[in-house]
CSV table of C-alpha atoms in Angstrom, one decimal:
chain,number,residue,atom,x,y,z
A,1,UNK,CA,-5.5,-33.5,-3.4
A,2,UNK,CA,-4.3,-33.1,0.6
A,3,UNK,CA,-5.6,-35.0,2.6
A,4,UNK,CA,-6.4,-32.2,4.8
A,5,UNK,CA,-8.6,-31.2,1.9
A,6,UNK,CA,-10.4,-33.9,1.4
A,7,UNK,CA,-11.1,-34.1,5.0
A,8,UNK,CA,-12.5,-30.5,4.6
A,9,UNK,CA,-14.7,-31.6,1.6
A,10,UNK,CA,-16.3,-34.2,3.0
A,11,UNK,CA,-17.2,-32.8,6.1
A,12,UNK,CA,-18.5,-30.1,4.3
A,13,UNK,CA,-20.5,-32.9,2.2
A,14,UNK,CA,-21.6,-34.2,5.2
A,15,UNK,CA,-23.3,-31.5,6.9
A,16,UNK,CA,-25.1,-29.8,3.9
A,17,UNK,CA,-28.4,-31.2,4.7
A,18,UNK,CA,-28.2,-30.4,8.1
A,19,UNK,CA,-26.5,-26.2,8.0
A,20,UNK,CA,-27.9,-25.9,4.6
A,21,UNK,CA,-31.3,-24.3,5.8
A,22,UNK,CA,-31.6,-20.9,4.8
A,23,UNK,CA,-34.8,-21.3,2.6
A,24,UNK,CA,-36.9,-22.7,5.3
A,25,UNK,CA,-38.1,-19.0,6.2
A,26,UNK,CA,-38.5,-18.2,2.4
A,27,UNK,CA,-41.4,-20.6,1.8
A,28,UNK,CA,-44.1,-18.4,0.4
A,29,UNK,CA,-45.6,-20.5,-2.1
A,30,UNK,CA,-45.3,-23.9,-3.5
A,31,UNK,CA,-45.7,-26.1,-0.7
A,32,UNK,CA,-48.8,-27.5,-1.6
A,33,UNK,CA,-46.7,-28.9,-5.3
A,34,UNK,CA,-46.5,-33.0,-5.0
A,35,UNK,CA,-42.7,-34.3,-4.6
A,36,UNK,CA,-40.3,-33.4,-7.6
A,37,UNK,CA,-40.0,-36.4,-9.7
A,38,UNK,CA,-36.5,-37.5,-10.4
A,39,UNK,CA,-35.0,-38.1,-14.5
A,40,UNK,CA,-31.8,-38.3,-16.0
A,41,UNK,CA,-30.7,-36.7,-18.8
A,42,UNK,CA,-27.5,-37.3,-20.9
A,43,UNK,CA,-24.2,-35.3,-20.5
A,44,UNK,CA,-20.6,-35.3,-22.2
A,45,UNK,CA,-20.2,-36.9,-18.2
A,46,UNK,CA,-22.9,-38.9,-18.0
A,47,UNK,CA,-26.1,-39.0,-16.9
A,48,UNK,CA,-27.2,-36.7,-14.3
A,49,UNK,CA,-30.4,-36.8,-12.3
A,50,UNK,CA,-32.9,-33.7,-12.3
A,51,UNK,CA,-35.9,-33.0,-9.9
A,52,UNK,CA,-38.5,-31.9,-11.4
A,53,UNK,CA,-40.9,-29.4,-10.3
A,54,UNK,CA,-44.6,-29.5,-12.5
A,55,UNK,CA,-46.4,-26.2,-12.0
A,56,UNK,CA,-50.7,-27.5,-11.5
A,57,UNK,CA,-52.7,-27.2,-14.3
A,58,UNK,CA,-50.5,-26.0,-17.1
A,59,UNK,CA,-49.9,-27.6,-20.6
A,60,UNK,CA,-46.1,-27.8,-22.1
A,61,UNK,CA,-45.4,-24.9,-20.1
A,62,UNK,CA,-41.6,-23.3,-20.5
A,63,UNK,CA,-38.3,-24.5,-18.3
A,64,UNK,CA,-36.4,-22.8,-15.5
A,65,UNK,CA,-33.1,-24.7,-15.3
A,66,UNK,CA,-31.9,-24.3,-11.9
A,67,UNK,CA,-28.3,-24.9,-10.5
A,68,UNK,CA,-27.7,-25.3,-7.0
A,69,UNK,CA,-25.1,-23.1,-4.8
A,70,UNK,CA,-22.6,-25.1,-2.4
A,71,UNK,CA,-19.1,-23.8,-3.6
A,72,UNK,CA,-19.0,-27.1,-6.2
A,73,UNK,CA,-18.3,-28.5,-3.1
A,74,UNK,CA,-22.1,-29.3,-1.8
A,75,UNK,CA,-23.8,-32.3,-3.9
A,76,UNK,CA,-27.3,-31.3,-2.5
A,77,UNK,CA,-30.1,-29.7,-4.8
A,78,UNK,CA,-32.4,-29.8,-2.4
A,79,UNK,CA,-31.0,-27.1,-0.3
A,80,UNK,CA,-32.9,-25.0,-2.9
A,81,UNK,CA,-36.1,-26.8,-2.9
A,82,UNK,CA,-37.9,-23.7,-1.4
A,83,UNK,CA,-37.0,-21.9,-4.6
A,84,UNK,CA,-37.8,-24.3,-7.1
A,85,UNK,CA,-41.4,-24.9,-5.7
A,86,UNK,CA,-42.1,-20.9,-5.1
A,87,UNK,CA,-40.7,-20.7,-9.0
A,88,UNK,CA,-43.0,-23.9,-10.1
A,89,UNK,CA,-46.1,-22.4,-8.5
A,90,UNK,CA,-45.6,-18.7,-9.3
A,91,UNK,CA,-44.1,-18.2,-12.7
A,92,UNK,CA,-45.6,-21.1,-13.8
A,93,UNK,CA,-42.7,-22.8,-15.3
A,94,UNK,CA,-41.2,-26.3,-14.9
A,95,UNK,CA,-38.2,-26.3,-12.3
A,96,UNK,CA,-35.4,-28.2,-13.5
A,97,UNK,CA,-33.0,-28.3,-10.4
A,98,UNK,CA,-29.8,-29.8,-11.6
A,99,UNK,CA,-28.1,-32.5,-9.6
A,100,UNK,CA,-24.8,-31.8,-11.5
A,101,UNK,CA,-21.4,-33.2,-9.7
A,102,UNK,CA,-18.9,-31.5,-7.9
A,103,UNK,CA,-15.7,-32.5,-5.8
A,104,UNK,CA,-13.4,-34.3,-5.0
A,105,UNK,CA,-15.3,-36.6,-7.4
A,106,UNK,CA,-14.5,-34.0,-10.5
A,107,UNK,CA,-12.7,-31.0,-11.2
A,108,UNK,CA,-13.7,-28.4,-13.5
A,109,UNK,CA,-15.1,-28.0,-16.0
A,110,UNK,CA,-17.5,-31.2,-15.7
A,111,UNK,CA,-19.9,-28.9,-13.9
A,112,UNK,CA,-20.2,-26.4,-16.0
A,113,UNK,CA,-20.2,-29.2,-19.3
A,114,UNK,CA,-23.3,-30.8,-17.1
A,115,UNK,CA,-25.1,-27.6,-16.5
A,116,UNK,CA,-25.2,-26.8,-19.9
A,117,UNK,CA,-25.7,-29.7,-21.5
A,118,UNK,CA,-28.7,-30.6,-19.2
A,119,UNK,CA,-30.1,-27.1,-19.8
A,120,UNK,CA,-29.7,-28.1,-23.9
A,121,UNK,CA,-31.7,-31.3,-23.0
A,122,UNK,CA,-34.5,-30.0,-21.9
A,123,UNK,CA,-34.3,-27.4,-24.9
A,124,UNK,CA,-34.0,-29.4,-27.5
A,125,UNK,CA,-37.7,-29.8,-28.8
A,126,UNK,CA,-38.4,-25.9,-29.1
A,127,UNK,CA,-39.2,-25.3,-25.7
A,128,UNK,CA,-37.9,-22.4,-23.8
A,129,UNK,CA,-35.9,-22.4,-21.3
A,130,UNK,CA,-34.2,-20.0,-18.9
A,131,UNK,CA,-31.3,-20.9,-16.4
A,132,UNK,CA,-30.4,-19.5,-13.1
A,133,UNK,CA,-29.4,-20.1,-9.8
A,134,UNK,CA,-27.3,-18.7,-6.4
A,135,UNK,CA,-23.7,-18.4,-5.8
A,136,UNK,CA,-21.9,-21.0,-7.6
A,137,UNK,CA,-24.8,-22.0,-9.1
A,138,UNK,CA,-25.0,-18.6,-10.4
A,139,UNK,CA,-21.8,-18.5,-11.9
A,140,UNK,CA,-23.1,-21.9,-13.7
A,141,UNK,CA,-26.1,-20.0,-15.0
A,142,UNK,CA,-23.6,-17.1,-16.3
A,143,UNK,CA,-21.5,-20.5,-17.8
A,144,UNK,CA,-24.6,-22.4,-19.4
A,145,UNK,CA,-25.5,-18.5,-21.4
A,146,UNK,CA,-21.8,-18.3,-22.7
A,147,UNK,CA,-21.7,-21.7,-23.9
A,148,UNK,CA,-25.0,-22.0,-25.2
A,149,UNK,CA,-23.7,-18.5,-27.5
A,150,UNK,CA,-20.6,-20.2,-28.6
A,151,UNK,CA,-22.1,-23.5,-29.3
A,152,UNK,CA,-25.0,-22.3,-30.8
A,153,UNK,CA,-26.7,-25.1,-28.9
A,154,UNK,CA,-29.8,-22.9,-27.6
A,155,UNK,CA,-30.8,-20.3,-26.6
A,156,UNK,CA,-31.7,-19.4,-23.1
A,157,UNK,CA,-34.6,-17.0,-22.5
A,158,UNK,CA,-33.0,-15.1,-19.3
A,159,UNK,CA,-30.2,-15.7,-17.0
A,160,UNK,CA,-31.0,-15.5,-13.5
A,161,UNK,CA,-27.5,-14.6,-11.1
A,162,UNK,CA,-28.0,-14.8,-7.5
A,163,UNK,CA,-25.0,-13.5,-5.6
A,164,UNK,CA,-23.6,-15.1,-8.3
A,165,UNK,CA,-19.3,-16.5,-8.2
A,166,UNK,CA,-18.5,-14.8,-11.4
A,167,UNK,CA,-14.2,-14.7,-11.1
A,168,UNK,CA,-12.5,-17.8,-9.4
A,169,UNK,CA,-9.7,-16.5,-10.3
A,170,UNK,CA,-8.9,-13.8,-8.1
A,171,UNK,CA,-7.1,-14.7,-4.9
A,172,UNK,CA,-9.2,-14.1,-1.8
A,173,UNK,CA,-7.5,-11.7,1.0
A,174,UNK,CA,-6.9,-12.5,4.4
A,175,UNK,CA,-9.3,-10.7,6.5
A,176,UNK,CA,-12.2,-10.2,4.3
A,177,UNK,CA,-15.3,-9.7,5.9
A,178,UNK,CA,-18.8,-11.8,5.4
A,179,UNK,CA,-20.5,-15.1,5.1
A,180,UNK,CA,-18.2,-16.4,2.3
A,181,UNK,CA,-14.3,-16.9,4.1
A,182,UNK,CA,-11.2,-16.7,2.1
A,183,UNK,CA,-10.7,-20.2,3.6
A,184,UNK,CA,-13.9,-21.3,1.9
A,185,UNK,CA,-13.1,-20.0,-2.0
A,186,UNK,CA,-9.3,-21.0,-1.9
A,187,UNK,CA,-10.4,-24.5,-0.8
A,188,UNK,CA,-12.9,-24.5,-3.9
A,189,UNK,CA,-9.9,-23.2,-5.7
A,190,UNK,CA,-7.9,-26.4,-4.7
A,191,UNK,CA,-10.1,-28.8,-5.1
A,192,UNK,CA,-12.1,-28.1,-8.2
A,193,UNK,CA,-9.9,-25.7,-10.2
A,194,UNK,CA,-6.7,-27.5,-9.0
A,195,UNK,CA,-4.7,-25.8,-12.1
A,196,UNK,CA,-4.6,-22.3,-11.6
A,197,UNK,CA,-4.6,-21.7,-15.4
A,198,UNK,CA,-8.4,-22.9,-15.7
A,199,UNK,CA,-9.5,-20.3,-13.4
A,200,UNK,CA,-9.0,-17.7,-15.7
A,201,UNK,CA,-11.0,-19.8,-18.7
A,202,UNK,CA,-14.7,-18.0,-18.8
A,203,UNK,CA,-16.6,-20.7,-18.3
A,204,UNK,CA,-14.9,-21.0,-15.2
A,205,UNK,CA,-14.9,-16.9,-14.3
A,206,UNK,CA,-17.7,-15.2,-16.6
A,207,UNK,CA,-16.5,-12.0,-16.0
A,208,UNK,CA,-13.4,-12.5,-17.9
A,209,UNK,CA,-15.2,-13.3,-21.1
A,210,UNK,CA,-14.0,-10.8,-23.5
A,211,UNK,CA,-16.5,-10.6,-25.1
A,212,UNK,CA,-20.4,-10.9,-23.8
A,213,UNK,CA,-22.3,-9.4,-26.7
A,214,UNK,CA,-25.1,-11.9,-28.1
A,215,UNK,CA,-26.2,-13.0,-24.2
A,216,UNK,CA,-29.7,-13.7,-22.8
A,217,UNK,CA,-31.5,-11.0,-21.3
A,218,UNK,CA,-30.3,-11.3,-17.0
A,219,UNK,CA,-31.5,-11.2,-13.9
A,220,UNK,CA,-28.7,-9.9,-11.7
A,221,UNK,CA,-29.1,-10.1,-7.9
A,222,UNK,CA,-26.7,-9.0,-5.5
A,223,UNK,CA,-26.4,-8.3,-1.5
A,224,UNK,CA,-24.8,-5.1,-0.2
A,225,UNK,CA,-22.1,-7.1,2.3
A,226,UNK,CA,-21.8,-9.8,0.2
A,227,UNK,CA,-18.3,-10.3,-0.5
A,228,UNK,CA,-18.8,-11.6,-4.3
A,229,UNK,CA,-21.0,-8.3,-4.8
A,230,UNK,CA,-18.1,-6.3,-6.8
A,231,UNK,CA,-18.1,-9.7,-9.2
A,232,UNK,CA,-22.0,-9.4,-9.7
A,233,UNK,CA,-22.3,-5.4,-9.9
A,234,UNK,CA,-19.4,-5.8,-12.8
A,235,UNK,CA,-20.9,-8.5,-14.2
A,236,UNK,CA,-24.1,-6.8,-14.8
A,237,UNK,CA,-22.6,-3.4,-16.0
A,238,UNK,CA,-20.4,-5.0,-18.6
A,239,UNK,CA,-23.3,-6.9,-20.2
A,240,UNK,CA,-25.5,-3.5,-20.2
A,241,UNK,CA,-22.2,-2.3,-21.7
A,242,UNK,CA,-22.9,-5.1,-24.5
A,243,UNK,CA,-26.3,-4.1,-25.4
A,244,UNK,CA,-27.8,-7.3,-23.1
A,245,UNK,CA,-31.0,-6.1,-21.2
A,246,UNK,CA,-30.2,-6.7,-17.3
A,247,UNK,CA,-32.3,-5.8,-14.1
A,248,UNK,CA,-29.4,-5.4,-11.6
A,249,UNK,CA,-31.2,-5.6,-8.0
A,250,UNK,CA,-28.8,-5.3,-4.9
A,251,UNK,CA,-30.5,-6.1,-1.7
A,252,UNK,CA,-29.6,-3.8,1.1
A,253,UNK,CA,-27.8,-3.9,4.3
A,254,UNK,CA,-27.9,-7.7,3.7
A,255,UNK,CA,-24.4,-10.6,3.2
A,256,UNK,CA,-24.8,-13.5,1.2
A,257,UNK,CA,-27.5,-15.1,2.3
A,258,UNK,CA,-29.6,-12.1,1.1
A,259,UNK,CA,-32.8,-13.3,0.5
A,260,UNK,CA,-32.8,-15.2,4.3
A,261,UNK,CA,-31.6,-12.3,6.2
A,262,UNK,CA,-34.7,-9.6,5.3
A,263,UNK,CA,-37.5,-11.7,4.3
A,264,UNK,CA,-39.8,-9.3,3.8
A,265,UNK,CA,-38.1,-7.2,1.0
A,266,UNK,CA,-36.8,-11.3,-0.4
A,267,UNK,CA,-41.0,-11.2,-1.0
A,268,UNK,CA,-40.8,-8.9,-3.5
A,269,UNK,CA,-37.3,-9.8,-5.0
A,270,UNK,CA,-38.5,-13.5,-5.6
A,271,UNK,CA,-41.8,-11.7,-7.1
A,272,UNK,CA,-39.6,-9.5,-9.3
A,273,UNK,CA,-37.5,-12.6,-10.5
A,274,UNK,CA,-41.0,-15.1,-10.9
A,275,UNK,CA,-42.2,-12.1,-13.1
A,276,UNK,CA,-39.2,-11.9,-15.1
A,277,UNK,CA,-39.4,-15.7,-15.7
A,278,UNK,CA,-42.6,-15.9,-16.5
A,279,UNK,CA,-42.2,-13.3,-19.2
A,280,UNK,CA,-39.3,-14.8,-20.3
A,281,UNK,CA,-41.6,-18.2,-21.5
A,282,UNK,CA,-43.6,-16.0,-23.3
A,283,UNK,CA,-44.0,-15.5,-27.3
A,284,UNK,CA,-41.4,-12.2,-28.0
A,285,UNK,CA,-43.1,-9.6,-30.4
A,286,UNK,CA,-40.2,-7.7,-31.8
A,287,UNK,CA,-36.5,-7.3,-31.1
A,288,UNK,CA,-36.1,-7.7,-27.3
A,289,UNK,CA,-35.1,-4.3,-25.3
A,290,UNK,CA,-33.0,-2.7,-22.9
A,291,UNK,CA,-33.5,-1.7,-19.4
């Protein structure tokens, strides 16, 4: 790695917890949970530690597996802690927020392996579990679903995809507008897909898959402005295109950080997605449908 990107990555590292802040408007329920508790579960990397959120008063209740945003760049789950407690408290699920690592430290696809095989963990006695998360942690969730298919390891309930990073393949242009600067994904491009050839794997870019028929039911949430919303709004029409149920909800007039930017309509789109959870953790009757 340059130096002058290792530099980048740290300082990036550095300042998570402080410019990392865009929940702190977004805390509509949930506050009142105790801390998350901390546990490690077992990897093909390791161990890798998971807070976890306990929802009051409910017995064996179903798992949300959650994976963090920050560009695989950002080792800092608690940048979503706003989420995981509104999750905890209103679909009444356990939040597991993943503490997965990124780089300089690894390069893909330990990420992804970690996601996965966390999500697996925590499935592995019958319970359910859905997985989901925002912007890279998005394209995680989208990761975890095709992996779980072709490993037959579980099987997730729903995918959730925030403004999800579905192709980190595609070379940025010079000049794009929005949040998300070409600077920013061909740094992640160096640094955690160093060999170009792994970019175009589909764990890596999910929208590449060839083939997404036999996929979880998703949650697909994208943000007028936001410059990954052609990799989200494709994303969601091929898996409709593959007979996978999706509820595609694009936020309007809004950039990446969609939900922080119009709080008022981000009340009823975290309602929409803690409904579909919680439904998700539910007994099925019948073959599940399309939307």
């Amino acid at each position: 790695m340059r130096l002058s990107d290792r530099l980048r990555v740290e300082l990036t590292r550095a300042t998570a917890r402080f410019t990392v802040s865009y929940g702190d408007n977004l805390r509509f329920a949930g506050q009142d949970l105790p801390t998350p508790t901390r546990t490690t579960v077992p990897t093909r990397h390791g161990r890798v530690p998971v807070h976890v959120y306990r929802p009051p008063g409910a017995d064996r209740p179903p798992v949300h597996v959650h994976l963090h945003g920050g560009a695989f760049l950002m080792r800092y789950p608690a940048m979503d802690d706003w989420w995981c407690r509104y999750l905890a408290a209103t679909a009444g699920v356990i939040v597991a927020n993943v503490d997965f690592e990124v780089a300089p430290r690894v390069a893909y696809p330990v990420a992804q392996h970690q996601a996965h095989d966390a999500a697996a963990w925590f499935a592995q006695d019958g319970t359910p579990v859905s997985v989901g998360g925002f912007s890279s942690g998005g394209g995680l969730a989208a990761s975890v679903a095709l992996q779980a298919r072709d490993l037959a390891s579980f099987t997730p309930t729903l995918q959730v995809l925030g403004i999800a990073a579905l192709d980190l393949s595609a070379e940025p242009r010079d000049g794009d507008p929005g949040m998300i600067s070409p600077e920013l994904r061909r740094l992640v491009r160096r640094v955690y897909l160093p060999d170009p050839a792994t970019r175009l794997e589909p764990y890596a870019s999910p929208l590449l898959a060839d083939d997404l028929t036999g996929l979880p039911p998703a949650v697909v949430l994208t943000a007028e402005r936001d410059v990954l919303r052609a990799e989200g709004d494709a994303y969601a029409a091929r898996l409709r295109a593959a007979g996978v149920r999706v509820v595609h909800d694009v936020t309007p007039g809004v950039d990446h950080y969609f939900l922080t930017e119009d709080p008022r309509r981000a009340r009823t789109t975290m309602a929409m997605v803690a409904d579909e959870v919680r439904a998700a953790g539910q007994p099925r009757i019948g073959p599940p449908g399309r939307s």
